[in-house]
Amino acid sequence: NIDYSTLAKLNEGNFMYGKADSKATNSGVSLSLSHCMSQITFSVQKGNGYAPGEAMPTIEKAEILNKNGLYTTGTFNLSAGTVTASESGVNTGIEVITPYRPTATATTWYAIVFPGQGFANGSKFVRFTASGGTTYTYELGAALTCEANYSYNYELSLNRKSVSLSGFTIAQWTPKSESGNAGMDIN
Protein backbone atom coordinates (compact mmCIF):
# COMPACT_ATOMS: atom_id res chain seq x y z
CA ASN A 1 0.00 0.00 0.00
CA ILE A 2 1.01 3.60 -0.55
CA ASP A 3 0.63 5.31 2.81
CA TYR A 4 -0.10 9.05 3.07
CA SER A 5 -1.75 8.75 6.48
CA THR A 6 0.27 11.66 7.93
CA LEU A 7 1.02 15.12 6.55
CA ALA A 8 4.75 14.33 6.62
CA LYS A 9 4.19 11.24 4.43
CA LEU A 10 1.97 13.22 2.05
CA ASN A 11 4.62 15.93 1.71
CA GLU A 12 7.29 13.32 0.90
CA GLY A 13 5.37 12.44 -2.27
CA ASN A 14 5.03 16.04 -3.42
CA PHE A 15 7.63 17.34 -5.89
CA MET A 16 7.63 20.98 -6.94
CA TYR A 17 9.69 22.67 -9.62
CA GLY A 18 10.53 26.21 -10.57
CA LYS A 19 13.13 27.84 -12.76
CA ALA A 20 14.46 31.39 -12.86
CA ASP A 21 17.53 33.11 -14.27
CA SER A 22 19.22 35.55 -11.92
CA LYS A 23 22.58 37.08 -11.16
CA ALA A 24 24.04 36.35 -7.74
CA THR A 25 23.01 39.16 -5.37
CA ASN A 26 21.98 39.62 -1.78
CA SER A 27 18.38 40.35 -2.79
CA GLY A 28 15.60 37.83 -3.12
CA VAL A 29 14.83 35.87 -6.25
CA SER A 30 11.23 35.39 -7.28
CA LEU A 31 10.56 31.78 -8.18
CA SER A 32 7.19 30.33 -9.19
CA LEU A 33 6.84 26.67 -8.33
CA SER A 34 4.46 24.17 -9.84
CA HIS A 35 3.58 20.66 -8.72
CA CYS A 36 5.17 17.84 -10.69
CA MET A 37 2.77 15.22 -9.34
CA SER A 38 -1.04 14.91 -9.42
CA GLN A 39 -3.41 15.26 -6.49
CA ILE A 40 -6.63 13.37 -5.78
CA THR A 41 -8.97 14.73 -3.13
CA PHE A 42 -12.34 13.49 -2.07
CA SER A 43 -14.84 14.69 0.46
CA VAL A 44 -17.91 12.97 1.81
CA GLN A 45 -21.26 14.22 3.04
CA LYS A 46 -24.45 12.59 4.25
CA GLY A 47 -26.51 11.33 1.33
CA ASN A 48 -29.90 9.69 0.81
CA GLY A 49 -31.67 7.19 3.02
CA TYR A 50 -31.14 8.77 6.44
CA ALA A 51 -33.95 10.06 8.63
CA PRO A 52 -33.94 13.79 9.37
CA GLY A 53 -31.45 14.48 12.15
CA GLU A 54 -29.81 11.05 11.72
CA ALA A 55 -26.05 11.24 11.30
CA MET A 56 -24.21 9.26 8.66
CA PRO A 57 -21.96 6.48 10.00
CA THR A 58 -18.58 7.44 11.44
CA ILE A 59 -15.89 6.79 8.85
CA GLU A 60 -12.90 5.02 10.38
CA LYS A 61 -10.86 4.56 7.20
CA ALA A 62 -10.84 5.64 3.56
CA GLU A 63 -8.80 4.18 0.71
CA ILE A 64 -8.19 4.88 -2.98
CA LEU A 65 -8.24 1.63 -4.96
CA ASN A 66 -6.80 0.54 -8.29
CA LYS A 67 -6.99 -3.16 -9.13
CA ASN A 68 -4.59 -2.60 -12.06
CA GLY A 69 -1.84 -1.43 -9.69
CA LEU A 70 -0.23 1.90 -8.90
CA TYR A 71 2.93 3.56 -10.14
CA THR A 72 5.59 3.39 -7.46
CA THR A 73 8.72 4.57 -9.30
CA GLY A 74 9.57 7.22 -11.84
CA THR A 75 12.15 9.63 -13.15
CA PHE A 76 12.58 13.34 -12.47
CA ASN A 77 13.90 15.40 -15.39
CA LEU A 78 15.67 18.32 -13.73
CA SER A 79 16.00 20.49 -16.86
CA ALA A 80 12.32 20.15 -17.82
CA GLY A 81 10.88 19.89 -14.31
CA THR A 82 8.82 16.83 -15.15
CA VAL A 83 8.18 13.55 -13.41
CA THR A 84 7.54 10.50 -15.56
CA ALA A 85 6.24 7.30 -14.04
CA SER A 86 8.19 4.21 -14.98
CA GLU A 87 6.08 1.76 -16.99
CA SER A 88 7.89 -1.03 -15.18
CA GLY A 89 7.05 0.77 -11.94
CA VAL A 90 3.37 -0.23 -12.06
CA ASN A 91 3.15 -2.52 -9.09
CA THR A 92 0.14 -4.80 -9.41
CA GLY A 93 0.77 -5.90 -5.83
CA ILE A 94 0.19 -2.33 -4.64
CA GLU A 95 -3.47 -1.52 -5.21
CA VAL A 96 -4.40 0.75 -2.29
CA ILE A 97 -3.51 4.31 -1.34
CA THR A 98 -4.15 5.37 2.25
CA PRO A 99 -4.90 9.11 1.84
CA TYR A 100 -4.15 11.88 4.31
CA ARG A 101 -6.99 12.95 6.60
CA PRO A 102 -6.17 16.11 8.61
CA THR A 103 -8.20 15.04 11.67
CA ALA A 104 -10.14 11.97 12.76
CA THR A 105 -13.40 13.77 11.98
CA ALA A 106 -12.38 15.59 8.76
CA THR A 107 -14.55 14.88 5.74
CA THR A 108 -11.84 15.50 3.11
CA TRP A 109 -8.87 13.26 2.24
CA TYR A 110 -5.78 13.95 0.08
CA ALA A 111 -3.43 11.75 -1.96
CA ILE A 112 -0.64 12.27 -4.47
CA VAL A 113 -0.11 10.08 -7.53
CA PHE A 114 2.26 10.03 -10.48
CA PRO A 115 1.18 11.89 -13.60
CA GLY A 116 -0.07 9.29 -16.05
CA GLN A 117 -1.64 7.17 -13.32
CA GLY A 118 -4.82 5.70 -14.73
CA PHE A 119 -8.03 4.46 -13.14
CA ALA A 120 -10.46 2.48 -15.33
CA ASN A 121 -14.09 3.37 -15.99
CA GLY A 122 -16.37 1.38 -13.69
CA SER A 123 -13.52 0.36 -11.37
CA LYS A 124 -13.73 0.48 -7.60
CA PHE A 125 -12.12 3.80 -6.70
CA VAL A 126 -12.84 4.97 -3.13
CA ARG A 127 -13.72 2.66 -0.25
CA PHE A 128 -14.94 3.90 3.12
CA THR A 129 -14.94 1.67 6.20
CA ALA A 130 -17.41 2.82 8.83
CA SER A 131 -17.35 2.04 12.53
CA GLY A 132 -18.74 -1.45 12.89
CA GLY A 133 -16.87 -2.62 9.78
CA THR A 134 -19.45 -1.77 7.10
CA THR A 135 -17.79 -0.78 3.81
CA TYR A 136 -19.07 1.58 1.12
CA THR A 137 -17.36 1.68 -2.28
CA TYR A 138 -17.59 4.34 -4.99
CA GLU A 139 -17.03 3.11 -8.56
CA LEU A 140 -15.78 5.52 -11.21
CA GLY A 141 -18.33 6.66 -13.78
CA ALA A 142 -15.57 7.60 -16.25
CA ALA A 143 -11.92 6.67 -16.71
CA LEU A 144 -9.36 8.96 -15.08
CA THR A 145 -5.78 9.60 -16.20
CA CYS A 146 -3.97 12.07 -13.96
CA GLU A 147 -1.83 14.94 -15.27
CA ALA A 148 0.95 16.84 -13.52
CA ASN A 149 -0.03 19.94 -11.55
CA TYR A 150 -3.74 19.08 -11.56
CA SER A 151 -6.04 18.22 -8.68
CA TYR A 152 -8.94 15.82 -9.20
CA ASN A 153 -11.61 16.64 -6.64
CA TYR A 154 -14.49 14.28 -5.92
CA GLU A 155 -17.49 15.23 -3.79
CA LEU A 156 -19.15 12.01 -2.63
CA SER A 157 -22.43 11.33 -0.84
CA LEU A 158 -22.54 8.47 1.63
CA ASN A 159 -26.02 7.06 1.17
CA ARG A 160 -27.65 4.47 3.42
CA LYS A 161 -26.28 1.57 1.34
CA SER A 162 -24.04 3.11 -1.32
CA VAL A 163 -21.75 5.98 -2.29
CA SER A 164 -22.65 8.33 -5.14
CA LEU A 165 -20.94 11.22 -6.88
CA SER A 166 -22.41 14.61 -6.06
CA GLY A 167 -19.73 16.75 -7.71
CA PHE A 168 -16.41 16.55 -9.55
CA THR A 169 -13.89 19.21 -10.55
CA ILE A 170 -10.49 19.22 -12.17
CA ALA A 171 -8.40 22.23 -11.25
CA GLN A 172 -4.84 23.34 -11.64
CA TRP A 173 -3.05 22.50 -8.40
CA THR A 174 -2.43 26.11 -7.49
CA PRO A 175 1.08 26.95 -6.33
CA LYS A 176 1.36 28.72 -3.01
CA SER A 177 3.07 32.05 -2.56
CA GLU A 178 5.85 31.44 -0.05
CA SER A 179 9.02 33.29 0.82
CA GLY A 180 12.13 32.29 2.65
CA ASN A 181 15.91 32.20 2.58
CA ALA A 182 18.32 29.81 0.97
CA GLY A 183 22.02 29.72 1.75
CA MET A 184 24.26 29.44 -1.31
CA ASP A 185 27.99 29.19 -1.84
CA ILE A 186 29.04 30.83 -5.10
CA ASN A 187 32.63 30.40 -6.30
Coordinates of C-alpha atoms in Angstrom, one line a residue:
N1 CA 0.0 0.0 0.0
I2 CA 1.0 3.6 -0.5
D3 CA 0.6 5.3 2.8
Y4 CA -0.1 9.1 3.1
S5 CA -1.7 8.8 6.5
T6 CA 0.3 11.7 7.9
L7 CA 1.0 15.1 6.6
A8 CA 4.7 14.3 6.6
K9 CA 4.2 11.2 4.4
L10 CA 2.0 13.2 2.0
N11 CA 4.6 15.9 1.7
E12 CA 7.3 13.3 0.9
G13 CA 5.4 12.4 -2.3
N14 CA 5.0 16.0 -3.4
F15 CA 7.6 17.3 -5.9
M16 CA 7.6 21.0 -6.9
Y17 CA 9.7 22.7 -9.6
G18 CA 10.5 26.2 -10.6
K19 CA 13.1 27.8 -12.8
A20 CA 14.5 31.4 -12.9
D21 CA 17.5 33.1 -14.3
S22 CA 19.2 35.5 -11.9
K23 CA 22.6 37.1 -11.2
A24 CA 24.0 36.4 -7.7
T25 CA 23.0 39.2 -5.4
N26 CA 22.0 39.6 -1.8
S27 CA 18.4 40.3 -2.8
G28 CA 15.6 37.8 -3.1
V29 CA 14.8 35.9 -6.2
S30 CA 11.2 35.4 -7.3
L31 CA 10.6 31.8 -8.2
S32 CA 7.2 30.3 -9.2
L33 CA 6.8 26.7 -8.3
S34 CA 4.5 24.2 -9.8
H35 CA 3.6 20.7 -8.7
C36 CA 5.2 17.8 -10.7
M37 CA 2.8 15.2 -9.3
S38 CA -1.0 14.9 -9.4
Q39 CA -3.4 15.3 -6.5
I40 CA -6.6 13.4 -5.8
T41 CA -9.0 14.7 -3.1
F42 CA -12.3 13.5 -2.1
S43 CA -14.8 14.7 0.5
V44 CA -17.9 13.0 1.8
Q45 CA -21.3 14.2 3.0
K46 CA -24.4 12.6 4.3
G47 CA -26.5 11.3 1.3
N48 CA -29.9 9.7 0.8
G49 CA -31.7 7.2 3.0
Y50 CA -31.1 8.8 6.4
A51 CA -33.9 10.1 8.6
P52 CA -33.9 13.8 9.4
G53 CA -31.4 14.5 12.1
E54 CA -29.8 11.1 11.7
A55 CA -26.1 11.2 11.3
M56 CA -24.2 9.3 8.7
P57 CA -22.0 6.5 10.0
T58 CA -18.6 7.4 11.4
I59 CA -15.9 6.8 8.9
E60 CA -12.9 5.0 10.4
K61 CA -10.9 4.6 7.2
A62 CA -10.8 5.6 3.6
E63 CA -8.8 4.2 0.7
I64 CA -8.2 4.9 -3.0
L65 CA -8.2 1.6 -5.0
N66 CA -6.8 0.5 -8.3
K67 CA -7.0 -3.2 -9.1
N68 CA -4.6 -2.6 -12.1
G69 CA -1.8 -1.4 -9.7
L70 CA -0.2 1.9 -8.9
Y71 CA 2.9 3.6 -10.1
T72 CA 5.6 3.4 -7.5
T73 CA 8.7 4.6 -9.3
G74 CA 9.6 7.2 -11.8
T75 CA 12.2 9.6 -13.2
F76 CA 12.6 13.3 -12.5
N77 CA 13.9 15.4 -15.4
L78 CA 15.7 18.3 -13.7
S79 CA 16.0 20.5 -16.9
A80 CA 12.3 20.1 -17.8
G81 CA 10.9 19.9 -14.3
T82 CA 8.8 16.8 -15.2
V83 CA 8.2 13.5 -13.4
T84 CA 7.5 10.5 -15.6
A85 CA 6.2 7.3 -14.0
S86 CA 8.2 4.2 -15.0
E87 CA 6.1 1.8 -17.0
S88 CA 7.9 -1.0 -15.2
G89 CA 7.0 0.8 -11.9
V90 CA 3.4 -0.2 -12.1
N91 CA 3.1 -2.5 -9.1
T92 CA 0.1 -4.8 -9.4
G93 CA 0.8 -5.9 -5.8
I94 CA 0.2 -2.3 -4.6
E95 CA -3.5 -1.5 -5.2
V96 CA -4.4 0.7 -2.3
I97 CA -3.5 4.3 -1.3
T98 CA -4.2 5.4 2.2
P99 CA -4.9 9.1 1.8
Y100 CA -4.1 11.9 4.3
R101 CA -7.0 13.0 6.6
P102 CA -6.2 16.1 8.6
T103 CA -8.2 15.0 11.7
A104 CA -10.1 12.0 12.8
T105 CA -13.4 13.8 12.0
A106 CA -12.4 15.6 8.8
T107 CA -14.5 14.9 5.7
T108 CA -11.8 15.5 3.1
W109 CA -8.9 13.3 2.2
Y110 CA -5.8 13.9 0.1
A111 CA -3.4 11.7 -2.0
I112 CA -0.6 12.3 -4.5
V113 CA -0.1 10.1 -7.5
F114 CA 2.3 10.0 -10.5
P115 CA 1.2 11.9 -13.6
G116 CA -0.1 9.3 -16.0
Q117 CA -1.6 7.2 -13.3
G118 CA -4.8 5.7 -14.7
F119 CA -8.0 4.5 -13.1
A120 CA -10.5 2.5 -15.3
N121 CA -14.1 3.4 -16.0
G122 CA -16.4 1.4 -13.7
S123 CA -13.5 0.4 -11.4
K124 CA -13.7 0.5 -7.6
F125 CA -12.1 3.8 -6.7
V126 CA -12.8 5.0 -3.1
R127 CA -13.7 2.7 -0.2
F128 CA -14.9 3.9 3.1
T129 CA -14.9 1.7 6.2
A130 CA -17.4 2.8 8.8
S131 CA -17.3 2.0 12.5
G132 CA -18.7 -1.5 12.9
G133 CA -16.9 -2.6 9.8
T134 CA -19.4 -1.8 7.1
T135 CA -17.8 -0.8 3.8
Y136 CA -19.1 1.6 1.1
T137 CA -17.4 1.7 -2.3
Y138 CA -17.6 4.3 -5.0
E139 CA -17.0 3.1 -8.6
L140 CA -15.8 5.5 -11.2
G141 CA -18.3 6.7 -13.8
A142 CA -15.6 7.6 -16.3
A143 CA -11.9 6.7 -16.7
L144 CA -9.4 9.0 -15.1
T145 CA -5.8 9.6 -16.2
C146 CA -4.0 12.1 -14.0
E147 CA -1.8 14.9 -15.3
A148 CA 1.0 16.8 -13.5
N149 CA 0.0 19.9 -11.5
Y150 CA -3.7 19.1 -11.6
S151 CA -6.0 18.2 -8.7
Y152 CA -8.9 15.8 -9.2
N153 CA -11.6 16.6 -6.6
Y154 CA -14.5 14.3 -5.9
E155 CA -17.5 15.2 -3.8
L156 CA -19.1 12.0 -2.6
S157 CA -22.4 11.3 -0.8
L158 CA -22.5 8.5 1.6
N159 CA -26.0 7.1 1.2
R160 CA -27.6 4.5 3.4
K161 CA -26.3 1.6 1.3
S162 CA -24.0 3.1 -1.3
V163 CA -21.8 6.0 -2.3
S164 CA -22.6 8.3 -5.1
L165 CA -20.9 11.2 -6.9
S166 CA -22.4 14.6 -6.1
G167 CA -19.7 16.7 -7.7
F168 CA -16.4 16.6 -9.5
T169 CA -13.9 19.2 -10.5
I170 CA -10.5 19.2 -12.2
A171 CA -8.4 22.2 -11.3
Q172 CA -4.8 23.3 -11.6
W173 CA -3.1 22.5 -8.4
T174 CA -2.4 26.1 -7.5
P175 CA 1.1 27.0 -6.3
K176 CA 1.4 28.7 -3.0
S177 CA 3.1 32.0 -2.6
E178 CA 5.9 31.4 -0.1
S179 CA 9.0 33.3 0.8
G180 CA 12.1 32.3 2.6
N181 CA 15.9 32.2 2.6
A182 CA 18.3 29.8 1.0
G183 CA 22.0 29.7 1.8
M184 CA 24.3 29.4 -1.3
D185 CA 28.0 29.2 -1.8
I186 CA 29.0 30.8 -5.1
N187 CA 32.6 30.4 -6.3

